Coordinates of C-alpha atoms in Angstrom, one line a residue:
Chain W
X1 CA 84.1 -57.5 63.7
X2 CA 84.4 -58.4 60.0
X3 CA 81.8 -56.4 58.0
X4 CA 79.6 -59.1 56.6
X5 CA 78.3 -59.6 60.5
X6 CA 78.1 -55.9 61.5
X7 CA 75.7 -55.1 58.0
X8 CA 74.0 -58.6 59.3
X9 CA 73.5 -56.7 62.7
X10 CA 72.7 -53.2 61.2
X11 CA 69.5 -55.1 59.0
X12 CA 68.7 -57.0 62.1
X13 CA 68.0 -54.2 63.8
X14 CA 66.2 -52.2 61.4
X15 CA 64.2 -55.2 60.7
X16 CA 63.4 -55.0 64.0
X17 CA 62.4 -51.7 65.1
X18 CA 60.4 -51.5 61.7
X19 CA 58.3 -54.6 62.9
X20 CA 57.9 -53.2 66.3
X21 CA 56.9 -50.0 64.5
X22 CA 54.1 -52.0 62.8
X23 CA 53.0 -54.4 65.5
X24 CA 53.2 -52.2 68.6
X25 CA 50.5 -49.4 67.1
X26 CA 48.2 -51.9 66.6
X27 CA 48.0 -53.0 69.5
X28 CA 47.9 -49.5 71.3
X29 CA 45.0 -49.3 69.1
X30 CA 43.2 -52.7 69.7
X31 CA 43.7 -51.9 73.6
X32 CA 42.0 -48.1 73.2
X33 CA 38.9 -50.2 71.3
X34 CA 38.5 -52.6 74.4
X35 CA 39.4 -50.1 77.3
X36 CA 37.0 -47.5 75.8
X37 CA 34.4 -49.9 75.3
X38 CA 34.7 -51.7 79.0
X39 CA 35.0 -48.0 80.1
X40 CA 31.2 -47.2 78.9
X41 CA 29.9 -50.5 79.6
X42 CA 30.0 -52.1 76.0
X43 CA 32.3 -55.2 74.9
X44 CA 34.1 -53.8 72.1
X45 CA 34.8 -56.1 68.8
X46 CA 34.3 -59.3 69.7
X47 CA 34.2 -60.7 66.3
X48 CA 37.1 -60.3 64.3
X49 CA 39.6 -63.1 64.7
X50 CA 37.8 -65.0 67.4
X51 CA 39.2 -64.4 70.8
X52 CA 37.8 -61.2 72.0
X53 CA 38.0 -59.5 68.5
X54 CA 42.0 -59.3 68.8
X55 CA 42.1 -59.3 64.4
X56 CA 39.9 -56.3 64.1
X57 CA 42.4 -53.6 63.1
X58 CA 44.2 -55.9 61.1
X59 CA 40.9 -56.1 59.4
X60 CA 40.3 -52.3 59.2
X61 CA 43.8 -52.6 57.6
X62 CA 42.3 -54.9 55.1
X63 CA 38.9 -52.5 54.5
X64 CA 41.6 -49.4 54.3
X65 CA 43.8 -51.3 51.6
X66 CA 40.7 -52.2 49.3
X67 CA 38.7 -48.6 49.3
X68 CA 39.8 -46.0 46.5
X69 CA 42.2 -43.8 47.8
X70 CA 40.1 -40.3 46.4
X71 CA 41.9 -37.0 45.8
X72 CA 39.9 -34.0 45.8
X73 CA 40.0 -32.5 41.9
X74 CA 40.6 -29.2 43.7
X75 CA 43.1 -30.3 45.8
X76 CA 47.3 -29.6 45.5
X77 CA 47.7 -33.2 44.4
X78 CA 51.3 -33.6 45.4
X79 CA 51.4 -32.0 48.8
X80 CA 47.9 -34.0 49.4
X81 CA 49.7 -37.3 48.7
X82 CA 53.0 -36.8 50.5
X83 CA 51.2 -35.6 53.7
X84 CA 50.8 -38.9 55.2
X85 CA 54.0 -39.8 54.8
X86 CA 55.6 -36.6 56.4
X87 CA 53.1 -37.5 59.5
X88 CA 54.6 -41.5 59.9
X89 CA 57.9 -41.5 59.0
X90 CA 59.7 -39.4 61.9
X91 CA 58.3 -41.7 64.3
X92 CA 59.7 -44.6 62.6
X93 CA 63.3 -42.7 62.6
X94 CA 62.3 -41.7 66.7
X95 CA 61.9 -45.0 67.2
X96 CA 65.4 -46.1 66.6
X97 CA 67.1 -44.3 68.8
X98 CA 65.2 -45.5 72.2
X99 CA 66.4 -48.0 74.3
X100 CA 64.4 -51.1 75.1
X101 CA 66.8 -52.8 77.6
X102 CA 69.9 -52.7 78.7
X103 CA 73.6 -52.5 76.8
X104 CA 73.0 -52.8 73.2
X105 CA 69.1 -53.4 73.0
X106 CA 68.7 -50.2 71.1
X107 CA 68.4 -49.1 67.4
X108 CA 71.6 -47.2 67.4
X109 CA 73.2 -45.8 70.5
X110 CA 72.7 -42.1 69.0
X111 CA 75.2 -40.0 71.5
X112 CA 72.6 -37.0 70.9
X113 CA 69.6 -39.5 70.5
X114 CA 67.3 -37.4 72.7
X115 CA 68.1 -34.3 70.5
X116 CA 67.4 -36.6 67.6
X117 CA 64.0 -37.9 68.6
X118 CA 62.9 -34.6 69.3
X119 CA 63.9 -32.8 66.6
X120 CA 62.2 -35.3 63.9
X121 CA 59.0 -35.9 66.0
X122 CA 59.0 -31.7 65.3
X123 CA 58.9 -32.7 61.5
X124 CA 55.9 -34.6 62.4
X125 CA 53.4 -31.9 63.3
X126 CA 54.0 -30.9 59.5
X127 CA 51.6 -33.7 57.9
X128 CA 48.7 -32.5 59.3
X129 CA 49.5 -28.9 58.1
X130 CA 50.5 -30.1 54.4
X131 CA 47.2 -32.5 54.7
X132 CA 44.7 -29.1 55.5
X133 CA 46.2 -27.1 53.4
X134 CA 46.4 -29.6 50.3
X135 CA 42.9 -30.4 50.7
X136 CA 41.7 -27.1 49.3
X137 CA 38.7 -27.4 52.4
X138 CA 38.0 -24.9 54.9
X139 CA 37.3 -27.9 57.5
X140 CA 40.8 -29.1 56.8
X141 CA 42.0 -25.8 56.8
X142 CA 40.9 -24.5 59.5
X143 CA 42.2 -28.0 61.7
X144 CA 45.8 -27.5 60.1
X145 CA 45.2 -23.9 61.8
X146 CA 44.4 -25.4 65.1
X147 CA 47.1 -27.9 65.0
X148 CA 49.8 -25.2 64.2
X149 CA 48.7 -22.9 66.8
X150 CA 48.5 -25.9 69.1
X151 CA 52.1 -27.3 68.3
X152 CA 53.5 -23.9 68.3
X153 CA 52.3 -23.6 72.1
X154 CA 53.3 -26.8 73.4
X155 CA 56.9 -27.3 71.6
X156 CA 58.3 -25.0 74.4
X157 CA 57.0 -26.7 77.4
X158 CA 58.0 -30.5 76.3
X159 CA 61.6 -29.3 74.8
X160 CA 62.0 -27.6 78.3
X161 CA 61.2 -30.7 80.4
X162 CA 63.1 -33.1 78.5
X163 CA 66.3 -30.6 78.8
X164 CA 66.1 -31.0 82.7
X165 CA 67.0 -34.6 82.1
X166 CA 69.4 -34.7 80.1
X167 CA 71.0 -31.9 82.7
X168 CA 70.4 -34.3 85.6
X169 CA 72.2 -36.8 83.5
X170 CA 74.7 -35.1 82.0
X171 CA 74.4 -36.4 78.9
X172 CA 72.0 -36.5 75.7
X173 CA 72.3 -40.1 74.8
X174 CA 69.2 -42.2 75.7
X175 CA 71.1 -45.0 76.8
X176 CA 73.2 -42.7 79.0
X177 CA 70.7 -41.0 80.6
X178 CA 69.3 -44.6 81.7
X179 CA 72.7 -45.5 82.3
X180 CA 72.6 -42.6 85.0
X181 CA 69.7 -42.8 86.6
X182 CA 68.7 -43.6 90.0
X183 CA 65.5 -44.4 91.6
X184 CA 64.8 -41.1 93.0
X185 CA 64.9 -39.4 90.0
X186 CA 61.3 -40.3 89.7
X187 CA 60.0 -38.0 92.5
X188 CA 63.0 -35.2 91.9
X189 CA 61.7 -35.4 88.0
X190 CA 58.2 -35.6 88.5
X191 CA 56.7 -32.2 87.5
X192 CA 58.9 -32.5 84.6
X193 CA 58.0 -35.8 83.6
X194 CA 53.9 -34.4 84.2
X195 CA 55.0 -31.3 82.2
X196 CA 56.5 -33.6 78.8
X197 CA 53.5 -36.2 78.9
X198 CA 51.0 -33.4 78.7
X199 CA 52.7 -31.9 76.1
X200 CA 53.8 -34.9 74.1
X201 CA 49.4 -35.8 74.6
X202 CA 48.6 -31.9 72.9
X203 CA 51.7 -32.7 70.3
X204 CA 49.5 -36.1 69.3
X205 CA 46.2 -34.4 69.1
X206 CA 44.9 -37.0 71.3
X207 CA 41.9 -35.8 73.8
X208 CA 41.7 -33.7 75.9
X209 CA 44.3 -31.8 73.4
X210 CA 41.7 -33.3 70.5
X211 CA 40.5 -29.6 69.3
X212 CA 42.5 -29.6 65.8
X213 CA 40.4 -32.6 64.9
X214 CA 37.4 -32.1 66.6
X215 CA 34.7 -34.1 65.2
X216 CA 31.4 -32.1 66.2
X217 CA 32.7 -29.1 65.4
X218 CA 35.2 -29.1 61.9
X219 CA 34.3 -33.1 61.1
X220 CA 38.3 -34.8 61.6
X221 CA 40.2 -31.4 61.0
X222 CA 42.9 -32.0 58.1
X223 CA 42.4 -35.6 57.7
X224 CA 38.8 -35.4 56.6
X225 CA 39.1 -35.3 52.9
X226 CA 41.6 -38.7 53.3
X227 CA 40.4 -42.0 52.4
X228 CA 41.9 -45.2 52.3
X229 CA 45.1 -46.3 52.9
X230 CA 46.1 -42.7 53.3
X231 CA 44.1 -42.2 55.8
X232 CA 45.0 -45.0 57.7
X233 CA 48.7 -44.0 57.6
X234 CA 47.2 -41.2 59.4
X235 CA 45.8 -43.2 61.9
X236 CA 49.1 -45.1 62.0
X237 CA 50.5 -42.3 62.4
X238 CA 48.5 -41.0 65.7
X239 CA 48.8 -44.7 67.0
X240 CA 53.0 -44.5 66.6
X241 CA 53.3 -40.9 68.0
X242 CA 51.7 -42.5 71.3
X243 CA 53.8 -45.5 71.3
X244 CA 56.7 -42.8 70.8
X245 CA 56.0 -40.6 73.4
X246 CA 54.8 -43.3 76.1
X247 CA 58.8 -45.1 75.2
X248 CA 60.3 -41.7 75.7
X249 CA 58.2 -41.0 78.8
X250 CA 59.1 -44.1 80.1
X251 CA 63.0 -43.9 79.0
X252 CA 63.1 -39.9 80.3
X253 CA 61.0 -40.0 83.5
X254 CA 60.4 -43.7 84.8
X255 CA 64.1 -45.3 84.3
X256 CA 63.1 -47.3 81.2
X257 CA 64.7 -50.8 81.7
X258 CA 65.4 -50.2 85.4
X259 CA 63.3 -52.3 87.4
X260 CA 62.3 -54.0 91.6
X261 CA 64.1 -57.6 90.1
X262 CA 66.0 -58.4 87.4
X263 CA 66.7 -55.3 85.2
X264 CA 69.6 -56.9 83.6
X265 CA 67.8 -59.8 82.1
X266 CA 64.2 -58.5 81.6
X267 CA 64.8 -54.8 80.8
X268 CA 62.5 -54.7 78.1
X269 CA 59.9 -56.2 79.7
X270 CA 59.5 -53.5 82.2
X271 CA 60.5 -50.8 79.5
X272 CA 56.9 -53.1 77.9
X273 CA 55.0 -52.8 81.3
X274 CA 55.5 -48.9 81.6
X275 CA 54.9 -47.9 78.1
X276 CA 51.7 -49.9 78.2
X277 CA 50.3 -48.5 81.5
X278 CA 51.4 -44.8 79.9
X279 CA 49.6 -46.1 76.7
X280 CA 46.5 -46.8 78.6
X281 CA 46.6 -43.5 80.4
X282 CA 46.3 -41.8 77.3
X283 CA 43.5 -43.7 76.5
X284 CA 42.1 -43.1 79.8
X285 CA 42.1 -39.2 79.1
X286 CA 40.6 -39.7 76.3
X287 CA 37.5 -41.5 78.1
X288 CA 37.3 -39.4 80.8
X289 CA 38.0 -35.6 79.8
X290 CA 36.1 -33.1 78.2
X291 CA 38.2 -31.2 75.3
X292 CA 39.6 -28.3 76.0
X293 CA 38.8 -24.8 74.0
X294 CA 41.7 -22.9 71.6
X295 CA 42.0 -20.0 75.0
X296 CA 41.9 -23.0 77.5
X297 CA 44.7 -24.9 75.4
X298 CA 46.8 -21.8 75.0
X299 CA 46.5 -20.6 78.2
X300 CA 47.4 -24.0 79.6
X301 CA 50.6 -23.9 78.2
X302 CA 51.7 -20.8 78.3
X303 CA 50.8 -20.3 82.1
X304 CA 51.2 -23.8 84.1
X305 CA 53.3 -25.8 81.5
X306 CA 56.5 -23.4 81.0
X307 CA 56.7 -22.2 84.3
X308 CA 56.1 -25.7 85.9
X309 CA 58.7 -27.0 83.3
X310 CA 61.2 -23.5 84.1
X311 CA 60.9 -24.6 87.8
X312 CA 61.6 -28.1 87.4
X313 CA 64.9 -26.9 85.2
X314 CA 65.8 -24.7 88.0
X315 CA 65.1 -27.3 91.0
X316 CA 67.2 -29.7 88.7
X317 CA 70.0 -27.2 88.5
X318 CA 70.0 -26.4 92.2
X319 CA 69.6 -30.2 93.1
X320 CA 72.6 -31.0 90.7
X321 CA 74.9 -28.5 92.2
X322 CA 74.2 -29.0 95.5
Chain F
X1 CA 96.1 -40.3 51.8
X2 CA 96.8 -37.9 49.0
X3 CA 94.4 -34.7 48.2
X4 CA 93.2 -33.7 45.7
X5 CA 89.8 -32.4 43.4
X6 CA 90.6 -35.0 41.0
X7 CA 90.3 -38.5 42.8
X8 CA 87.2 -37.5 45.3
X9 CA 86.5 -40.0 48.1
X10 CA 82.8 -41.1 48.3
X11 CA 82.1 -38.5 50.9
X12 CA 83.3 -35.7 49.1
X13 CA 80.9 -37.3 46.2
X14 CA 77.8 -37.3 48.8
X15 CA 78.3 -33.6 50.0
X16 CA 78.7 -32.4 46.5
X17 CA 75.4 -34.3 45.6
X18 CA 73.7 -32.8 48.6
X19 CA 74.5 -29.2 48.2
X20 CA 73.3 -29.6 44.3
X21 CA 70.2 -30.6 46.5
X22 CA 70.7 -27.2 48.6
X23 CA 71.0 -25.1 45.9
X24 CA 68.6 -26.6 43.5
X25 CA 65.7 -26.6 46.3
X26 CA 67.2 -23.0 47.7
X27 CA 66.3 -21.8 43.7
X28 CA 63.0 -23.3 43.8
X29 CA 61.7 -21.4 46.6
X30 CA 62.2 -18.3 44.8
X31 CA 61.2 -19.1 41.7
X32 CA 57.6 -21.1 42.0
X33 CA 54.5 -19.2 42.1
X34 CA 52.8 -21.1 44.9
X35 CA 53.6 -19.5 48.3
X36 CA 53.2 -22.7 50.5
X37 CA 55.0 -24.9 47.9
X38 CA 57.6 -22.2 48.4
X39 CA 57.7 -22.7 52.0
X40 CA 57.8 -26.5 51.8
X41 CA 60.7 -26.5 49.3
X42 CA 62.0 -24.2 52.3
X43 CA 62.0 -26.9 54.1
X44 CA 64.0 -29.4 51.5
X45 CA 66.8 -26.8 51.9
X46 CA 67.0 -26.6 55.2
X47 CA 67.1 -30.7 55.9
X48 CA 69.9 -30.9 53.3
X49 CA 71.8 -28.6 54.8
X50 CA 71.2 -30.5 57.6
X51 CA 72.7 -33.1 55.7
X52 CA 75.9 -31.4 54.9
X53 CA 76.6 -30.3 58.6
X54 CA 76.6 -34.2 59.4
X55 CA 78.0 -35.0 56.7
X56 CA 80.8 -32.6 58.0
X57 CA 80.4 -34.3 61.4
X58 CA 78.7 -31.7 63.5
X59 CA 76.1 -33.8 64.9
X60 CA 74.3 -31.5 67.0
X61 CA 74.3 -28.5 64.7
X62 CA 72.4 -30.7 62.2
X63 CA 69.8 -32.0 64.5
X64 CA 69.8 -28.4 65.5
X65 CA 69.4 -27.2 62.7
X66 CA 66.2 -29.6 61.7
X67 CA 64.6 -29.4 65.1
X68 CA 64.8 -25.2 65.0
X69 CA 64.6 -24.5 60.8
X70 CA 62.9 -27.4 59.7
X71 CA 60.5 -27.9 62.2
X72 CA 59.6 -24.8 63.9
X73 CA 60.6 -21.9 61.5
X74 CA 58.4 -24.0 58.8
X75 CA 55.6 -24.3 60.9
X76 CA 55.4 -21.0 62.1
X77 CA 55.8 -20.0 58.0
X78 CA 53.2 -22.1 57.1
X79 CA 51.0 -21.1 59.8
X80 CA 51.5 -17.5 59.0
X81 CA 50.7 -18.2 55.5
X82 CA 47.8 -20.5 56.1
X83 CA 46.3 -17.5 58.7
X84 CA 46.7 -14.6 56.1
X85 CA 46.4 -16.1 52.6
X86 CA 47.4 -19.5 51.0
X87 CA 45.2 -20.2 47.8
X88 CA 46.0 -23.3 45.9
X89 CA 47.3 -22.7 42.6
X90 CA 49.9 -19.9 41.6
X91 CA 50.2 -16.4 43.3
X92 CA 50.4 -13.5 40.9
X93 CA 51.6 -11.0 43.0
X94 CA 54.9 -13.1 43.6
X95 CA 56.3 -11.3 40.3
X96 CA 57.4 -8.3 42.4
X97 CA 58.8 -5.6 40.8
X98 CA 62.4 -5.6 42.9
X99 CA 63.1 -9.2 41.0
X100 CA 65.9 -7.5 39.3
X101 CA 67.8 -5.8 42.0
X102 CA 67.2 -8.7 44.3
X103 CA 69.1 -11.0 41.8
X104 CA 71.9 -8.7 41.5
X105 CA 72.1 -8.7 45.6
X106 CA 71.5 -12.0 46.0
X107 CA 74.5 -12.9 43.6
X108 CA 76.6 -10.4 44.8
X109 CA 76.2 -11.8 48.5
X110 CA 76.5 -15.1 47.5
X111 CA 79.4 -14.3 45.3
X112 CA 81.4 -12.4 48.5
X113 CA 81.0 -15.8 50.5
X114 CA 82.0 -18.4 48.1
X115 CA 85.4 -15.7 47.6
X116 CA 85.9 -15.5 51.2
X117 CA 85.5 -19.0 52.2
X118 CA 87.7 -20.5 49.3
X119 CA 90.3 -18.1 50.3
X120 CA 90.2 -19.2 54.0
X121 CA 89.7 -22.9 53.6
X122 CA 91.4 -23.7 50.1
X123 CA 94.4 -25.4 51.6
X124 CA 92.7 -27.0 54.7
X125 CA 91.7 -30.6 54.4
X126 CA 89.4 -32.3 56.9
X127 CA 89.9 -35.8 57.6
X128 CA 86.2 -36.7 58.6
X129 CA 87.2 -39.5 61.3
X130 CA 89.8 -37.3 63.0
X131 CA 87.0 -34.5 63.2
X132 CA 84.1 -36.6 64.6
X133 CA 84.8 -35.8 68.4
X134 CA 84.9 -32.2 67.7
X135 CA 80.8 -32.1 66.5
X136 CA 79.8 -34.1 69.4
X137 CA 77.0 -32.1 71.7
X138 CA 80.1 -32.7 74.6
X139 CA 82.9 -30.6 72.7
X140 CA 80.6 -28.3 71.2
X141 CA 79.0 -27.5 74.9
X142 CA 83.1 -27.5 76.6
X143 CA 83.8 -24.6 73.7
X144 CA 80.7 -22.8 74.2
X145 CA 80.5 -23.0 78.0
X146 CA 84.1 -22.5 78.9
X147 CA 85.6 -20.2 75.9
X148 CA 82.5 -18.1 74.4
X149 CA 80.4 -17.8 77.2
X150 CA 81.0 -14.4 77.4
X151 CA 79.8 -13.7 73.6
X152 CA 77.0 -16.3 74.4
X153 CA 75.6 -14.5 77.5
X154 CA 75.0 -11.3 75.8
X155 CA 73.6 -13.5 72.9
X156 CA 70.9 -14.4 75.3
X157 CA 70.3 -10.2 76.6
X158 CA 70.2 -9.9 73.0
X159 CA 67.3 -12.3 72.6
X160 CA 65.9 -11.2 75.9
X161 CA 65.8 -7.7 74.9
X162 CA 64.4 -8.2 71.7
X163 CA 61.8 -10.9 73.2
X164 CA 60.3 -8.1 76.3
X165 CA 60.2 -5.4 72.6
X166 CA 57.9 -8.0 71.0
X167 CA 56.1 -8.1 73.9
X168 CA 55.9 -4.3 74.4
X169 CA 55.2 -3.8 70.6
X170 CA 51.9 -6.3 70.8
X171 CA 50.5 -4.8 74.3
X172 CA 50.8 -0.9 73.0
X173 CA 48.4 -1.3 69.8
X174 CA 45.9 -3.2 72.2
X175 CA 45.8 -0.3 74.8
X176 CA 44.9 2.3 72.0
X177 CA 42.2 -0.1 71.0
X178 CA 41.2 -0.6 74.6
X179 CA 41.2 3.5 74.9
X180 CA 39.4 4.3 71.7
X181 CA 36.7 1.6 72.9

C-alpha cells in the first residue's frame, strides 16, 4: 500500500469516528427527551425542526454556543477551563478502538484495545473533580467529593468483569475478542456483563448512580457553576460516556457485530440495534429508579458487585479449563 | 543503519522531547505552591512517561501505567486532598523546612540512576521495529506467567498481606472508639 492511500485511510477513519462521536450523543440524548417524556405521559419537544422535535438539541447546541461562558472571579481559572475538556476527550480516544463490524470496520485494531479504552475512560472521571474543585463552591465541591468516592468504588468491579472476557477470549484486542466469541458466551458471561453495565451506569453518574450531581440536594454537583458551551461539553460528555459504555457492553457481553442473519454484511447494524436498546435501558433506569444514598452506593459495590464480578472470573477460569 | 548521538532519528528526537516534558512537569510538582495544581501536574508526568514507554514499544506498560497512575493514583490524590484541605490559591505551609536536605536526596538518587543506567545500557541500541513484539500484552504475559511467576506470586502475598494490615489497622481504632462509647 503506497503511503498517500494509507494517510487517505488513516483521516477517513478519524473523520469518521469523530462524526460518529458528534452525531451518535445526540441522538442518545434526543431519544432520553422522547422516552422520558412518553414514559410520564407528556410528548416531549415537538417543535424544533418539525417532525416530532428531532432539531431540538441541535438547537440547545445553538442556545449553548450564544450564552457567555461565565467564570467564577474566585475560581482557579485554568483548571476551571480545562475541566471540560479532560471529561470529553477520552471518550473520543475510547471510541476508536471499538469495533463496529466485522474485519476492518474499526478505528484502529488496537491489540490491547480493551486495556486502552479502559484505561482513558479512567482519565475521564477527572473532569468532574478538576470542575468542583476549580469552582471555588462548596456545591461543586462537595459533588467532585461524591463522584471521587463513587469512581473510586466502582473502578474495581467494572475492571474485574471486563478481565473475565478478555480471559474467555484469550486475547485483549476488541476485534479479537469478537473474533472469539460464540453465542453462548452470552449466558456463561452474563453476571459479568450485569456486573460492567452497572458499573460503567455509576462510572457515568447517570441515575440511579446520579448522587454526585444530585439536583435537590447540591443543585448539579461540579458542573453547577458551568455555563455555556462549557457546560454543554459537559453534557456531551455524559451523553458520549453512555454511547461508550453501551458499544463496549455490546462488543464485551452481547457479541457486537454477531448476529441471527447476516453478520458478515450488516455487522454494524446489529452492533447499532444493541447499543441503542442498551442506550434506552439506561434511560429507562433513569425513569424508573429512585437514587441511591452515598452507604447504599458504597455498599453496593463493595458487597454484590466485586464478589459477583470475583465469581464470574472464577466460573470463567473453571469453564475455560475444563 | 549507523549509531550514533550525532545524527538522531525522529524517534530519538520525540523521546528526548517527551522526557524534557517528564522532567519539566516532574519539577513543577515540587515547586508550585498550589497542592491540587501540584497533583494535576502529577498527572502530566505520569501520561508522558506513558508516552516514553510506548514510545519504547511497551504497549501495555504504558496503558498500564495511565490506567493505574494517571487515573486512579490521581484520583485517589485529589480526593484525599479535596477531603482534608484544598484552598484555591497558594499553600504556605508547602515551604517546609527539610527543602534543603530533600534536594540534596533527591539529586543524589537521581544522580545514582542516570550513573547506573548509562553504564548498563550505553552500548545497547534498540531497533524500535525489531522490539515491538516484545511489549505486546502476549510476550509480556508468556514472560511473566512462565519465567517470573514465582517472584510474581509472592508479589501478590506481598500485597495480600499488606491489604488484610490495612484492614486490621482501620478496624482496631474503631473498636476503642466503640469501647470508650
Amino acid at each position: 500500500m503506497s503511503s498517500l492511500t494509507w494517510w487517505l485511510e488513516v483521516g477517513l477513519r478519524i473523520v469518521v469516528v469523530f462524526l460518529g462521536f458528534m452525531v451518535i450523543p445526540l441522538v442518545v440524548g434526543q431519544m432520553e427527551h422522547k422516552a422520558m417524556a412518553h414514559m410520564q405521559g407528556r410528548l416531549g419537544p415537538m417543535e424544533a425542526g418539525g417532525f416530532h422535535g428531532w432539531a431540538q438539541l441541535v438547537a440547545d447546541g445553538v442556545k449553548f454556543a450564544q450564552k457567555e461562558a461565565v467564570v467564577p472571579a474566585a475560581a482557579d481559572r485554568r483548571v476551571f477551563q480545562a475541566a471540560p475538556a479532560v471529561a470529553l476527550i477520552p471518550y473520543l480516544l475510547a471510541l476508536i478502538v471499538i469495533p463496529i463490524g466485522p474485519g476492518t470496520q474499526v478505528g484502529v485494531d488496537l491489540d490491547l484495545g480493551l486495556f486502552f479504552a479502559l484505561a482513558v475512560m479512567g482519565i475521564a472521571v477527572l473532569g468532574p473533580l478538576m470542575a468542583g474543585w476549580s469552582s471555588a463552591n462548596k456545591y461543586s465541591l462537595l459533588g467532585a467529593l461524591r463522584s471521587a468516592a463513587q469512581l473510586m468504588a466502582y473502578e474495581l468491579p467494572m475492571l474485574l468483569s471486563a478481565v473475565s472476557v478478555a480471559m474467555a477470549a484469550g486475547t485483549l484486542s476488541l476485534p479479537g475478542i469478537l473474533g472469539a466469541w460464540h453465542w453462548y458466551w452470552i449466558p456463561w458471561q452474563l453476571v459479568g456483563g450485569f456486573v460492567f453495565f452497572t458499573a460503567g451506569l455509576a462510572e457515568l453518574q447517570r441515575p440511579p448512580f446520579d448522587m454526585p450531581v444530585a439536583d435537590s440536594e447540591i443543585i448539579f454537583g461540579a458542573y453547577t457553576e458551568y455555563t455555556g458551551l462549557r457546560f454543554a461539553l459537559f453534557l456531551l460528555a455524559e451523553y458520549a460516556g453512555i454511547v461508550v459504555l453501551c458499544l463496549l457492553t455490546t462488543v464485551l457481553f452481547l457479541g457486537g457485530w454477531h448476529g441471527p442473519v447476516a453478520d458478515q454484511q450488516l455487522g454494524w447494524l446489529w452492533t447499532a440495534i444493541k447499543t441503542f436498546a442498551l442506550a434506552f435501558v439506561v434511560i429507562w433506569l433513569r425513569v424508573s429508579y429512585p437514587r441511591l444514598r452515598a452507604d447504599q452506593l458504597q455498599k453496593f459495590a463493595w458487597t454484590v458487585l466485586i464478589p459477583l464480578a470475583l465469581f464470574q472470573l472464577a466460573l470463567t477460569g473453571v469453564v475455560k479449563v475444563l | 543503519m549507523s549509531h550514533g548521538y550525532l545524527s538522531p532519528t525522529g524517534l530519538e528526537i520525540a523521546f528526548v522531547l517527551i522526557g524534557l516534558v517528564t522532567l519539566g512537569s516532574g519539577l513543577l510538582v515540587v515547586t508550585v505552591k498550589n497542592l491540587v495544581h501540584a497533583a494535576l501536574w502529577l498527572l502530566v508526568c505520569m501520561g508522558s512517561i506513558a508516552v516514553e514507554y510506548l514510545l519504547l514499544t511497551a504497549e501495555l506498560l504504558a496503558w498500564i501505567q495511565v490506567l493505574i497512575y494517571a487515573g486512579a493514583i490521581i484520583v485517589l490524590f485529589l480526593f484525599g486532598l479535596m477531603l482534608t484541605r484544598a484552598p484555591i490559591g497558594p499553600t504556605e505551609e508547602l515551604n517546609v523546612r527539610h527543602r534543603w536536605p530533600a534536594l540534596i536526596v533527591g539529586l543524589g538518587a537521581a544522580g545514582t540512576l542516570v550513573t547506573v543506567i548509562v553504564q548498563a545500557y550505553q552500548h545497547t541500541w534498540f531497533d524500535p521495529r525489531g522490539a515491538v513484539p516484545l511489549g505486546s500484552g502476549e510476550a509480556l504475559g508468556t514472560q511473566l506467567f512462565k519465567y517470573w511467576v514465582l517472584p510474581f506470586e509472592v508479589l501478590s502475598v506481598l500485597l495480600l498481606a499488606a491489604l488484610v494490615g490495612a484492614i486490621v489497622l482501620s478496624r482496631r481504632g474503631r473498636d476503642t472508639e466503640e469501647a470508650e462509647a
